[in-house]
mmCIF file of C-alpha atoms in Angstrom:
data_model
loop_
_atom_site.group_PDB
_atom_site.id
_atom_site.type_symbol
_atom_site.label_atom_id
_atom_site.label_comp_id
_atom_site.label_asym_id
_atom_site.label_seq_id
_atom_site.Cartn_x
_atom_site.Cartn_y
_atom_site.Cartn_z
ATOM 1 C CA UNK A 7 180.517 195.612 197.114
ATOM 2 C CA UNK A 8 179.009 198.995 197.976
ATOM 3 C CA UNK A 9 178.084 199.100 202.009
ATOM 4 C CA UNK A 10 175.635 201.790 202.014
ATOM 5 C CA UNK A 11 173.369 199.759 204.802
ATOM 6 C CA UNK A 12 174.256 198.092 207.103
ATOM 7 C CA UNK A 13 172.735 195.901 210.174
ATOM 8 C CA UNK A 14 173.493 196.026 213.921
ATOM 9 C CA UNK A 15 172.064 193.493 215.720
ATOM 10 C CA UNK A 16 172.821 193.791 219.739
ATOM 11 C CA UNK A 17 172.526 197.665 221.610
ATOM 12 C CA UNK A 18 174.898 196.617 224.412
ATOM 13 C CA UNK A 19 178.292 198.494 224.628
ATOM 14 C CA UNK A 20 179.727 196.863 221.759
ATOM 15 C CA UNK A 21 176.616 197.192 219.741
ATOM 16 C CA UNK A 22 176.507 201.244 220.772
ATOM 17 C CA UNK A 23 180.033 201.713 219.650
ATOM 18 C CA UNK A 24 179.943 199.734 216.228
ATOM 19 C CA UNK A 25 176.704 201.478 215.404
ATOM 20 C CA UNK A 26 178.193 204.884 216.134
ATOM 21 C CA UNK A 27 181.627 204.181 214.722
ATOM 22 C CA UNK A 28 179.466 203.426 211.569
ATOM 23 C CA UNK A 29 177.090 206.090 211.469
ATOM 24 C CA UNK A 30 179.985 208.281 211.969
ATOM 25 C CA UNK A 31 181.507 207.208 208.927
ATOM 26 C CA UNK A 32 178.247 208.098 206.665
ATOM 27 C CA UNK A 33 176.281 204.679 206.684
ATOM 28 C CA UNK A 34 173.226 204.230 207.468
ATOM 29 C CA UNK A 35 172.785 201.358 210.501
ATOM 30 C CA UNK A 36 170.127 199.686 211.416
ATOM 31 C CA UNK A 37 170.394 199.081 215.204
ATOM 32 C CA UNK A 38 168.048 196.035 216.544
ATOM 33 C CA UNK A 39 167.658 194.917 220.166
ATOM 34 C CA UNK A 40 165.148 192.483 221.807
ATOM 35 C CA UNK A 41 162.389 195.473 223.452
ATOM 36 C CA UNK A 42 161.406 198.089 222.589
ATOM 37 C CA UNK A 43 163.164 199.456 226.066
ATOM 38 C CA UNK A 44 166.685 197.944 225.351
ATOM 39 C CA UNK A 45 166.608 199.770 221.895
ATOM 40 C CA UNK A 46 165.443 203.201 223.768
ATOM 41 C CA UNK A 47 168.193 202.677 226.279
ATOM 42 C CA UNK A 48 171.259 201.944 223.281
ATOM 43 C CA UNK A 49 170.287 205.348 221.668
ATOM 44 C CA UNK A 50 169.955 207.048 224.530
ATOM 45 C CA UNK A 51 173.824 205.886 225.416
ATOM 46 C CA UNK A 52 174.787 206.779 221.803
ATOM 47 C CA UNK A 53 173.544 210.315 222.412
ATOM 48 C CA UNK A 54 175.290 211.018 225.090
ATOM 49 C CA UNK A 55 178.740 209.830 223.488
ATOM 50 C CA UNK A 56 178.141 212.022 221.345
ATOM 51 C CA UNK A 57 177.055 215.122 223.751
ATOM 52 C CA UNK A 58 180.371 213.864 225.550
ATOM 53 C CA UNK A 59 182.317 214.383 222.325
ATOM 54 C CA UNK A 60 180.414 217.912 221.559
ATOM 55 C CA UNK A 61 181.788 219.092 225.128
ATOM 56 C CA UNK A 62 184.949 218.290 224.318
ATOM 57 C CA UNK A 63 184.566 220.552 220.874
ATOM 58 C CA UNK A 64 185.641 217.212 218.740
ATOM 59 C CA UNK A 65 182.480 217.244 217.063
ATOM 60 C CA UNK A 66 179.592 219.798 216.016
ATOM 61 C CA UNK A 67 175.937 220.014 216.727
ATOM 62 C CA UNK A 68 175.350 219.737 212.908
ATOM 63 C CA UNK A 69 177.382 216.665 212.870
ATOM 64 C CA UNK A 70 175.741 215.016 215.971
ATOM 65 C CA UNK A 71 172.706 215.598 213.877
ATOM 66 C CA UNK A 72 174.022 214.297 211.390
ATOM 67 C CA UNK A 73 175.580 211.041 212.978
ATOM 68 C CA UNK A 74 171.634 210.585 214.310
ATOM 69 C CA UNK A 75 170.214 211.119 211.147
ATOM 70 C CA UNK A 76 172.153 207.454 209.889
ATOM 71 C CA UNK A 77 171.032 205.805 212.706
ATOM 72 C CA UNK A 78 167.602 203.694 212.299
ATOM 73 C CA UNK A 79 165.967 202.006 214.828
ATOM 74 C CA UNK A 80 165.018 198.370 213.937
ATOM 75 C CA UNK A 81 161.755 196.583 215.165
ATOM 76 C CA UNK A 82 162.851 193.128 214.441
ATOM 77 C CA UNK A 83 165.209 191.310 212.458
ATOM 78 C CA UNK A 84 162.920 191.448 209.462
ATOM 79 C CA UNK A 85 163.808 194.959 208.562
ATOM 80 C CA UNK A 86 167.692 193.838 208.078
ATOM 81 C CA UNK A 87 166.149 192.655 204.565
ATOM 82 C CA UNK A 88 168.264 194.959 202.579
ATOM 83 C CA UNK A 89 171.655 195.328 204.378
ATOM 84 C CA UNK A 90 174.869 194.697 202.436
ATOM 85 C CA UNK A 91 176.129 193.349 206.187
ATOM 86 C CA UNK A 92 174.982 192.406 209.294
ATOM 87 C CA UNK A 93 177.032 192.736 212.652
ATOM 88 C CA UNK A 94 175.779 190.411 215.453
ATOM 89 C CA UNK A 95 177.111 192.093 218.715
ATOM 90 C CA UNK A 96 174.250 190.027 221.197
ATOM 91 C CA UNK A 97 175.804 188.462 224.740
ATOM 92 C CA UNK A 98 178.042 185.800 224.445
ATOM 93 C CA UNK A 99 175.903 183.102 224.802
ATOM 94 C CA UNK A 100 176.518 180.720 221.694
ATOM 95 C CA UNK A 101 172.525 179.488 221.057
ATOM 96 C CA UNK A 102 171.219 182.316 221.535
ATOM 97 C CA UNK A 103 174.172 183.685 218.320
ATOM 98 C CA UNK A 104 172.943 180.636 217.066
ATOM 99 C CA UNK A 105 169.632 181.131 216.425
ATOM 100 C CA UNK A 106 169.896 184.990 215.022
ATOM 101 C CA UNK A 107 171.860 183.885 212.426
ATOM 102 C CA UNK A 108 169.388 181.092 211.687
ATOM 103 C CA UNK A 109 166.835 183.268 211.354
ATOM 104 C CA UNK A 110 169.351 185.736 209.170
ATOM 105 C CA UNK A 111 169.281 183.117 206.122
ATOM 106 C CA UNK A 112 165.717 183.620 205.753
ATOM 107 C CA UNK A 113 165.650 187.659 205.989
ATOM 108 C CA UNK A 114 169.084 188.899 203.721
ATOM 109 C CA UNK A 115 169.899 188.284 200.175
ATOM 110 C CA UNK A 116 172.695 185.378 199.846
ATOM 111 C CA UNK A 117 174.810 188.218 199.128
ATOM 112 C CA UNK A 118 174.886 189.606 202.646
ATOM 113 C CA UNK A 119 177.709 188.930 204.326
ATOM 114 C CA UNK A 120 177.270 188.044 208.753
ATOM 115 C CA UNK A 121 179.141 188.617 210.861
ATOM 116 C CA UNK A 122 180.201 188.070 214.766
ATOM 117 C CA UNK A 123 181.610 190.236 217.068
ATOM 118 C CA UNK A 124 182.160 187.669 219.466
ATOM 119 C CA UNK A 125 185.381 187.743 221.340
ATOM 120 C CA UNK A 126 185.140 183.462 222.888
ATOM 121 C CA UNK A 127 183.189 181.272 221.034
ATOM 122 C CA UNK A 128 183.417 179.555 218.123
ATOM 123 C CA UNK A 129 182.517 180.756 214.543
ATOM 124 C CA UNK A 130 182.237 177.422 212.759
ATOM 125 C CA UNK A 131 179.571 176.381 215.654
ATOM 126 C CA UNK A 132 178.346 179.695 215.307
ATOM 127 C CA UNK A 133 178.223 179.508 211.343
ATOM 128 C CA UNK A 134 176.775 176.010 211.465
ATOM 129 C CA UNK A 135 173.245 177.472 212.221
ATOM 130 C CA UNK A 136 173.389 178.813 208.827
ATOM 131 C CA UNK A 137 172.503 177.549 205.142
ATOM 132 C CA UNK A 138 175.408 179.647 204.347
ATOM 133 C CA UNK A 139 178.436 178.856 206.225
ATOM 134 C CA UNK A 140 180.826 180.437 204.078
ATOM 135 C CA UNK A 141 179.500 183.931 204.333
ATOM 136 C CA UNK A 142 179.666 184.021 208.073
ATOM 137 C CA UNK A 143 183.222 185.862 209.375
ATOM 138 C CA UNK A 144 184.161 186.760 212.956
ATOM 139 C CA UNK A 145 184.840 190.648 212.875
ATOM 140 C CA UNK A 146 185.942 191.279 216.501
ATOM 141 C CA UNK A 147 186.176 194.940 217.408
ATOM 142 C CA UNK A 148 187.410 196.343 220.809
ATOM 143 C CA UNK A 149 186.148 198.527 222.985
ATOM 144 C CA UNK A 150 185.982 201.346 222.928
ATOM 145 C CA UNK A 151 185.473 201.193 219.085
ATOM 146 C CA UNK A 152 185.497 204.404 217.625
ATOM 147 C CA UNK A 153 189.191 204.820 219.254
ATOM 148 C CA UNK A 154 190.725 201.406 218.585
ATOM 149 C CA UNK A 155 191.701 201.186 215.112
ATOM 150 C CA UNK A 156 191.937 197.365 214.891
ATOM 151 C CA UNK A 157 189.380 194.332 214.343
ATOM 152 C CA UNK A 158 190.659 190.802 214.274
ATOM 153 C CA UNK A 159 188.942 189.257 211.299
ATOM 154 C CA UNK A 160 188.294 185.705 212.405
ATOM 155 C CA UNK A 161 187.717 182.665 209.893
ATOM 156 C CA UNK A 162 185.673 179.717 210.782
ATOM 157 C CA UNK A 163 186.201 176.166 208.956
ATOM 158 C CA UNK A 164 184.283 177.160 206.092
ATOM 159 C CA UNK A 165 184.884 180.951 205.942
ATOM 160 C CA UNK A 166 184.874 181.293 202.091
ATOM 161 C CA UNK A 167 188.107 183.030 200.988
ATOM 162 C CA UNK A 168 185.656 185.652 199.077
ATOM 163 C CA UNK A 169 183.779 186.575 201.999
ATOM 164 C CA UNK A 170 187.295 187.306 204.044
ATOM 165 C CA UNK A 171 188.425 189.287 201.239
ATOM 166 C CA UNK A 172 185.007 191.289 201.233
ATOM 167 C CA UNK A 173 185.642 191.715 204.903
ATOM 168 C CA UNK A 174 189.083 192.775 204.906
ATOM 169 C CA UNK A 175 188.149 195.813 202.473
ATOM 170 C CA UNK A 176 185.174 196.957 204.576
ATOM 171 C CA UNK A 177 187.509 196.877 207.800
ATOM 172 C CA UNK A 178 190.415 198.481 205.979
ATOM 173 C CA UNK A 179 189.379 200.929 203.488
ATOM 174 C CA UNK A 180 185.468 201.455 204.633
ATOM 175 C CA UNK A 181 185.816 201.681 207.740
ATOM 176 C CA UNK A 182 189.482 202.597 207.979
ATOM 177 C CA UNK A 183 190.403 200.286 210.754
ATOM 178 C CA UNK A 184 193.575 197.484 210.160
ATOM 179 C CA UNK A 185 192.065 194.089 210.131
ATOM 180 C CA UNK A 186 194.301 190.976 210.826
ATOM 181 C CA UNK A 187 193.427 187.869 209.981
ATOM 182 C CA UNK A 188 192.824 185.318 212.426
ATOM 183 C CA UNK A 189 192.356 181.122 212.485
ATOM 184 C CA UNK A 190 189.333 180.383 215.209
ATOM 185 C CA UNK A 191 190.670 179.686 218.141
ATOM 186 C CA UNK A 192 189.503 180.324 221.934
ATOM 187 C CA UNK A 193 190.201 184.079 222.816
ATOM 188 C CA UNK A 194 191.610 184.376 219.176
ATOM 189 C CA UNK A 195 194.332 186.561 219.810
ATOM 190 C CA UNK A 196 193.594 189.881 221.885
ATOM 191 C CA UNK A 197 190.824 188.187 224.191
ATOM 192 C CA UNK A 198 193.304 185.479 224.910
ATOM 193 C CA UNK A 199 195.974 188.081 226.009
ATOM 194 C CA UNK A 200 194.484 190.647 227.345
ATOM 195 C CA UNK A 201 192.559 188.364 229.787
ATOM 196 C CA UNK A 202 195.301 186.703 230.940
ATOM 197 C CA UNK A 203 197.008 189.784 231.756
ATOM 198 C CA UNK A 204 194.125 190.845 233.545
ATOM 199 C CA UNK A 205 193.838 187.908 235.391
ATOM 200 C CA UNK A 206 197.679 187.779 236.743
ATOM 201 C CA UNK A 207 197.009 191.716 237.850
ATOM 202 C CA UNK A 208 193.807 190.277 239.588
ATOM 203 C CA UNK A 209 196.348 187.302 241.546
ATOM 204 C CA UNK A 210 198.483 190.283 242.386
ATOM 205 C CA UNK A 211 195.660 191.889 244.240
ATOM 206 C CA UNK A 212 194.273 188.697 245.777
ATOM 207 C CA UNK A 213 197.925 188.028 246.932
ATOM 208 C CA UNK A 214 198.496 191.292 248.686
ATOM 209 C CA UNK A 215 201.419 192.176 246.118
ATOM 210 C CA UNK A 216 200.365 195.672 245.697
ATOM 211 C CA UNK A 217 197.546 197.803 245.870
ATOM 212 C CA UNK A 218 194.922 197.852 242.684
ATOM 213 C CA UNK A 219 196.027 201.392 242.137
ATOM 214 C CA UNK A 220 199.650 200.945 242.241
ATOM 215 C CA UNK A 221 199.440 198.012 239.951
ATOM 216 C CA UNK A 222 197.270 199.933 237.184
ATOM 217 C CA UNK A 223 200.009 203.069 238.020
ATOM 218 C CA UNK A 224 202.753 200.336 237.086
ATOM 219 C CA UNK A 225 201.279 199.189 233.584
ATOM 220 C CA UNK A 226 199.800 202.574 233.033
ATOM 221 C CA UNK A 227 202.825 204.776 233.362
ATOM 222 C CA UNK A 228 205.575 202.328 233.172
ATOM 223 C CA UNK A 229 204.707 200.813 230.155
ATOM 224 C CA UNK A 230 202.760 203.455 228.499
ATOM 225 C CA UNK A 231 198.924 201.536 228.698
ATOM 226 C CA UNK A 232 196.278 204.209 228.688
ATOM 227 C CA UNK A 233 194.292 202.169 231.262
ATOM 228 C CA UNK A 234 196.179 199.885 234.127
ATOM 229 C CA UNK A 235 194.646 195.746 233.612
ATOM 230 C CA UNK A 236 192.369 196.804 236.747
ATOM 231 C CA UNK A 237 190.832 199.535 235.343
ATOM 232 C CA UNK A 238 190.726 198.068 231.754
ATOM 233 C CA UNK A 239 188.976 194.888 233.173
ATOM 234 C CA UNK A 240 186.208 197.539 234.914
ATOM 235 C CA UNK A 241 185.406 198.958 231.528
ATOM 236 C CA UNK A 242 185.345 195.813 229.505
ATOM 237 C CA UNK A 243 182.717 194.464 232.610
ATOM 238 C CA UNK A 244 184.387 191.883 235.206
ATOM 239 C CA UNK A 245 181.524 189.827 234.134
ATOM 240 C CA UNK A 246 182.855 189.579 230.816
ATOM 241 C CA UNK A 247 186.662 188.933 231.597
ATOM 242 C CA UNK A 248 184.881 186.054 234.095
ATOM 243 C CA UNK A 249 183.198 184.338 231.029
ATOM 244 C CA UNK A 250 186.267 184.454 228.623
ATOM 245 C CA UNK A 251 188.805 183.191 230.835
ATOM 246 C CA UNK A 252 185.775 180.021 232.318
ATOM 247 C CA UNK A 253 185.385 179.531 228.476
ATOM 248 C CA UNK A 254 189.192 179.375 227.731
ATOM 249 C CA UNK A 255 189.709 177.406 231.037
ATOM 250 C CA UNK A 256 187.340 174.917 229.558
ATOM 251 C CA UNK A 257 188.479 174.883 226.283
ATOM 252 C CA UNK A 258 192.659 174.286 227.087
ATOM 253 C CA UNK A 259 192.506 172.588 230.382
ATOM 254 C CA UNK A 260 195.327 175.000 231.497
ATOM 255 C CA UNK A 261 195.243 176.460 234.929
ATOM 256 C CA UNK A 262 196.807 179.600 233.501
ATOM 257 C CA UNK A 263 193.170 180.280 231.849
ATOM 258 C CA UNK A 264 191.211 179.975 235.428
ATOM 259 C CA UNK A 265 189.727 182.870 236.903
ATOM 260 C CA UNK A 266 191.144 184.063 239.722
ATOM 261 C CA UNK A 267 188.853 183.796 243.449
ATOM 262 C CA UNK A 268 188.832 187.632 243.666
ATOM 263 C CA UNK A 269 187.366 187.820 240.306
ATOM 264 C CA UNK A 270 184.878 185.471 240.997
ATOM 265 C CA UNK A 271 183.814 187.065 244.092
ATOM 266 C CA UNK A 272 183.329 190.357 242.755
ATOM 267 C CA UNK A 273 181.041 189.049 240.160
ATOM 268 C CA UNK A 274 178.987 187.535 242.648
ATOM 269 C CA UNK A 275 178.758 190.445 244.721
ATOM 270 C CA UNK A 276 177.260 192.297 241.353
ATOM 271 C CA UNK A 277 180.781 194.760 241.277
ATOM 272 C CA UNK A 278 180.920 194.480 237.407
ATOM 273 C CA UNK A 279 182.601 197.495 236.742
ATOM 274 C CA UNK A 280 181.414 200.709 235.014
ATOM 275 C CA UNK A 281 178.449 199.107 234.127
ATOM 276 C CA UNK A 282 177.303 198.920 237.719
ATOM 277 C CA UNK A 283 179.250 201.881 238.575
ATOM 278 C CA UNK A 284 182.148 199.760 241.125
ATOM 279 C CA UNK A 285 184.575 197.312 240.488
ATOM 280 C CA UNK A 286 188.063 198.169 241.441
ATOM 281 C CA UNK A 287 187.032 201.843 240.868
ATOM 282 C CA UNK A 288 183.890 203.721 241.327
ATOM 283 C CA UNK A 289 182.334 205.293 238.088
ATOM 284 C CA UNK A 290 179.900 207.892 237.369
ATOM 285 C CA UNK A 291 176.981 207.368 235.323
ATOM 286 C CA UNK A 292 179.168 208.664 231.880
ATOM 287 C CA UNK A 293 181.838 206.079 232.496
ATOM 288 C CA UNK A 294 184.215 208.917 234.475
ATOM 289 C CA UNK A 295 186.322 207.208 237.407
ATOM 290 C CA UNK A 296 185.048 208.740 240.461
#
């Protein structure tokens, strides 16, 4: 299959850095987000990635024009008509998935292939909203996209073996990303890591172990992580890590999975992480640690 189009349904930070990653590779995206406001804000953040990148000479004016240029901003779902693919990238709330891929079967071809970037929930729930089961895959990207060459390619119960196949090439050679393939499970297999490790560096805070700083200094330089599990959990949004490990918890009944009290209480107090600008760092308004 040729993927000349393709759909992006979701403008949050996952949405932003699939639909530049894309555009960025030549295709043009359709980005769609719920107002009119939430789509103005997504491009707005895509721009200045790129302005980010132009400082830093790794890209050119012409080809920040260029990257643009692919980039169309979608109304409504109806204008996904003619994608090859669709990537849902909405919060991870599974009716709300649901019901866009519901309303999917009656926009695309039944050629289009769907699929979810979701990181927790399940893709045969998730697929069971469609006609079309078998054409809906899990293609879970991480943050931050366009530097993280890996996806985990998730099938659901009735994932048909063609539409993995069709997957696996547009990960691997379109997209030029490796793509391993994973059985649905809760956290599939980076979520449910990652989290956990997260969540043991949060008990080492709450337990007066070590500072937040000389933890992430421990990871980070002693084992060669780019980001320490404290700052890593501020970029992927402590709100985030909350809801994966509550949905985990609930899913194997093992105390491992439950969020730690610290966690919880910075999510309460609204300290999400870069997104709000504090979490166990302070950020500036680009994402930079303070």
């Amino acid at each position: 299959m040729q993927y000349k189009k393709i759909g992006v349904v979701g403008g949050g930070t996952m949405g932003q850095g699939i639909t530049e990653m894309l555009a960025a590779k030549g295709i043009d995206v359709l980005l769609v987000e719920k107002t009119p406001e939430s789509l103005e804000y997504a491009w707005s953040m895509i721009e200045t990635s790129l302005d980010k990148q132009l400082e830093k000479w790794a890209i050119t004016s012409a080809e920040k024009k260029l990257i643009l240029s692919k980039i169309h901003k979608a109304k409504d779902l109806s204008e996904l008509a003619g994608c090859d693919m669709v990537i849902e990238t909405i919060t991870e709330d599974l009716e709300a998935k649901k019901a866009v891929f519901a309303q999917l079967d009656d926009i695309c071809s039944s050629q289009t292939i769907f699929a979810s970037n979701t990181s927790t929930l399940s893709l045969t729930e998730i697929a069971g909203a469609s006609k079309f089961p078998e054409r809906v895959i899990g293609m879970h990207f991480i943050h931050p996209v366009s530097r993280i060459d890996l996806v985990e390619i998730v099938r659901g119960l009735k994932t048909s073996d063609e539409t993995f196949k069709e997957t696996k090439f547009f990960v691997e050679k379109i997209v030029a990303k490796k793509g391993i393939m994973v059985f649905e499970s809760p956290g599939f297999v980076t979520t449910r890591m990652i989290c956990l490790f997260i969540n043991e560096a949060l008990h080492l805070v709450q337990e007066g172990v070590a500072s937040a700083q000389d933890i992430d200094d421990g990871m980070r330089i002693g084992y060669q992580f780019k980001y320490g599990p404290l700052e890593m959990a501020d970029r992927f949004g402590l709100d985030s890590i909350h809801t994966a490990l509550e949905r985990m918890f609930r899913e194997y009944g093992e105390l491992k999975y439950r969020p730690s009290i610290l966690l919880s209480k910075m999510v309460r107090a609204g300290h999400l992480g870069v997104k709000t600008g504090v979490g166990f760092f302070k950020y500036d308004k680009d994402g930079d640690r303070v």
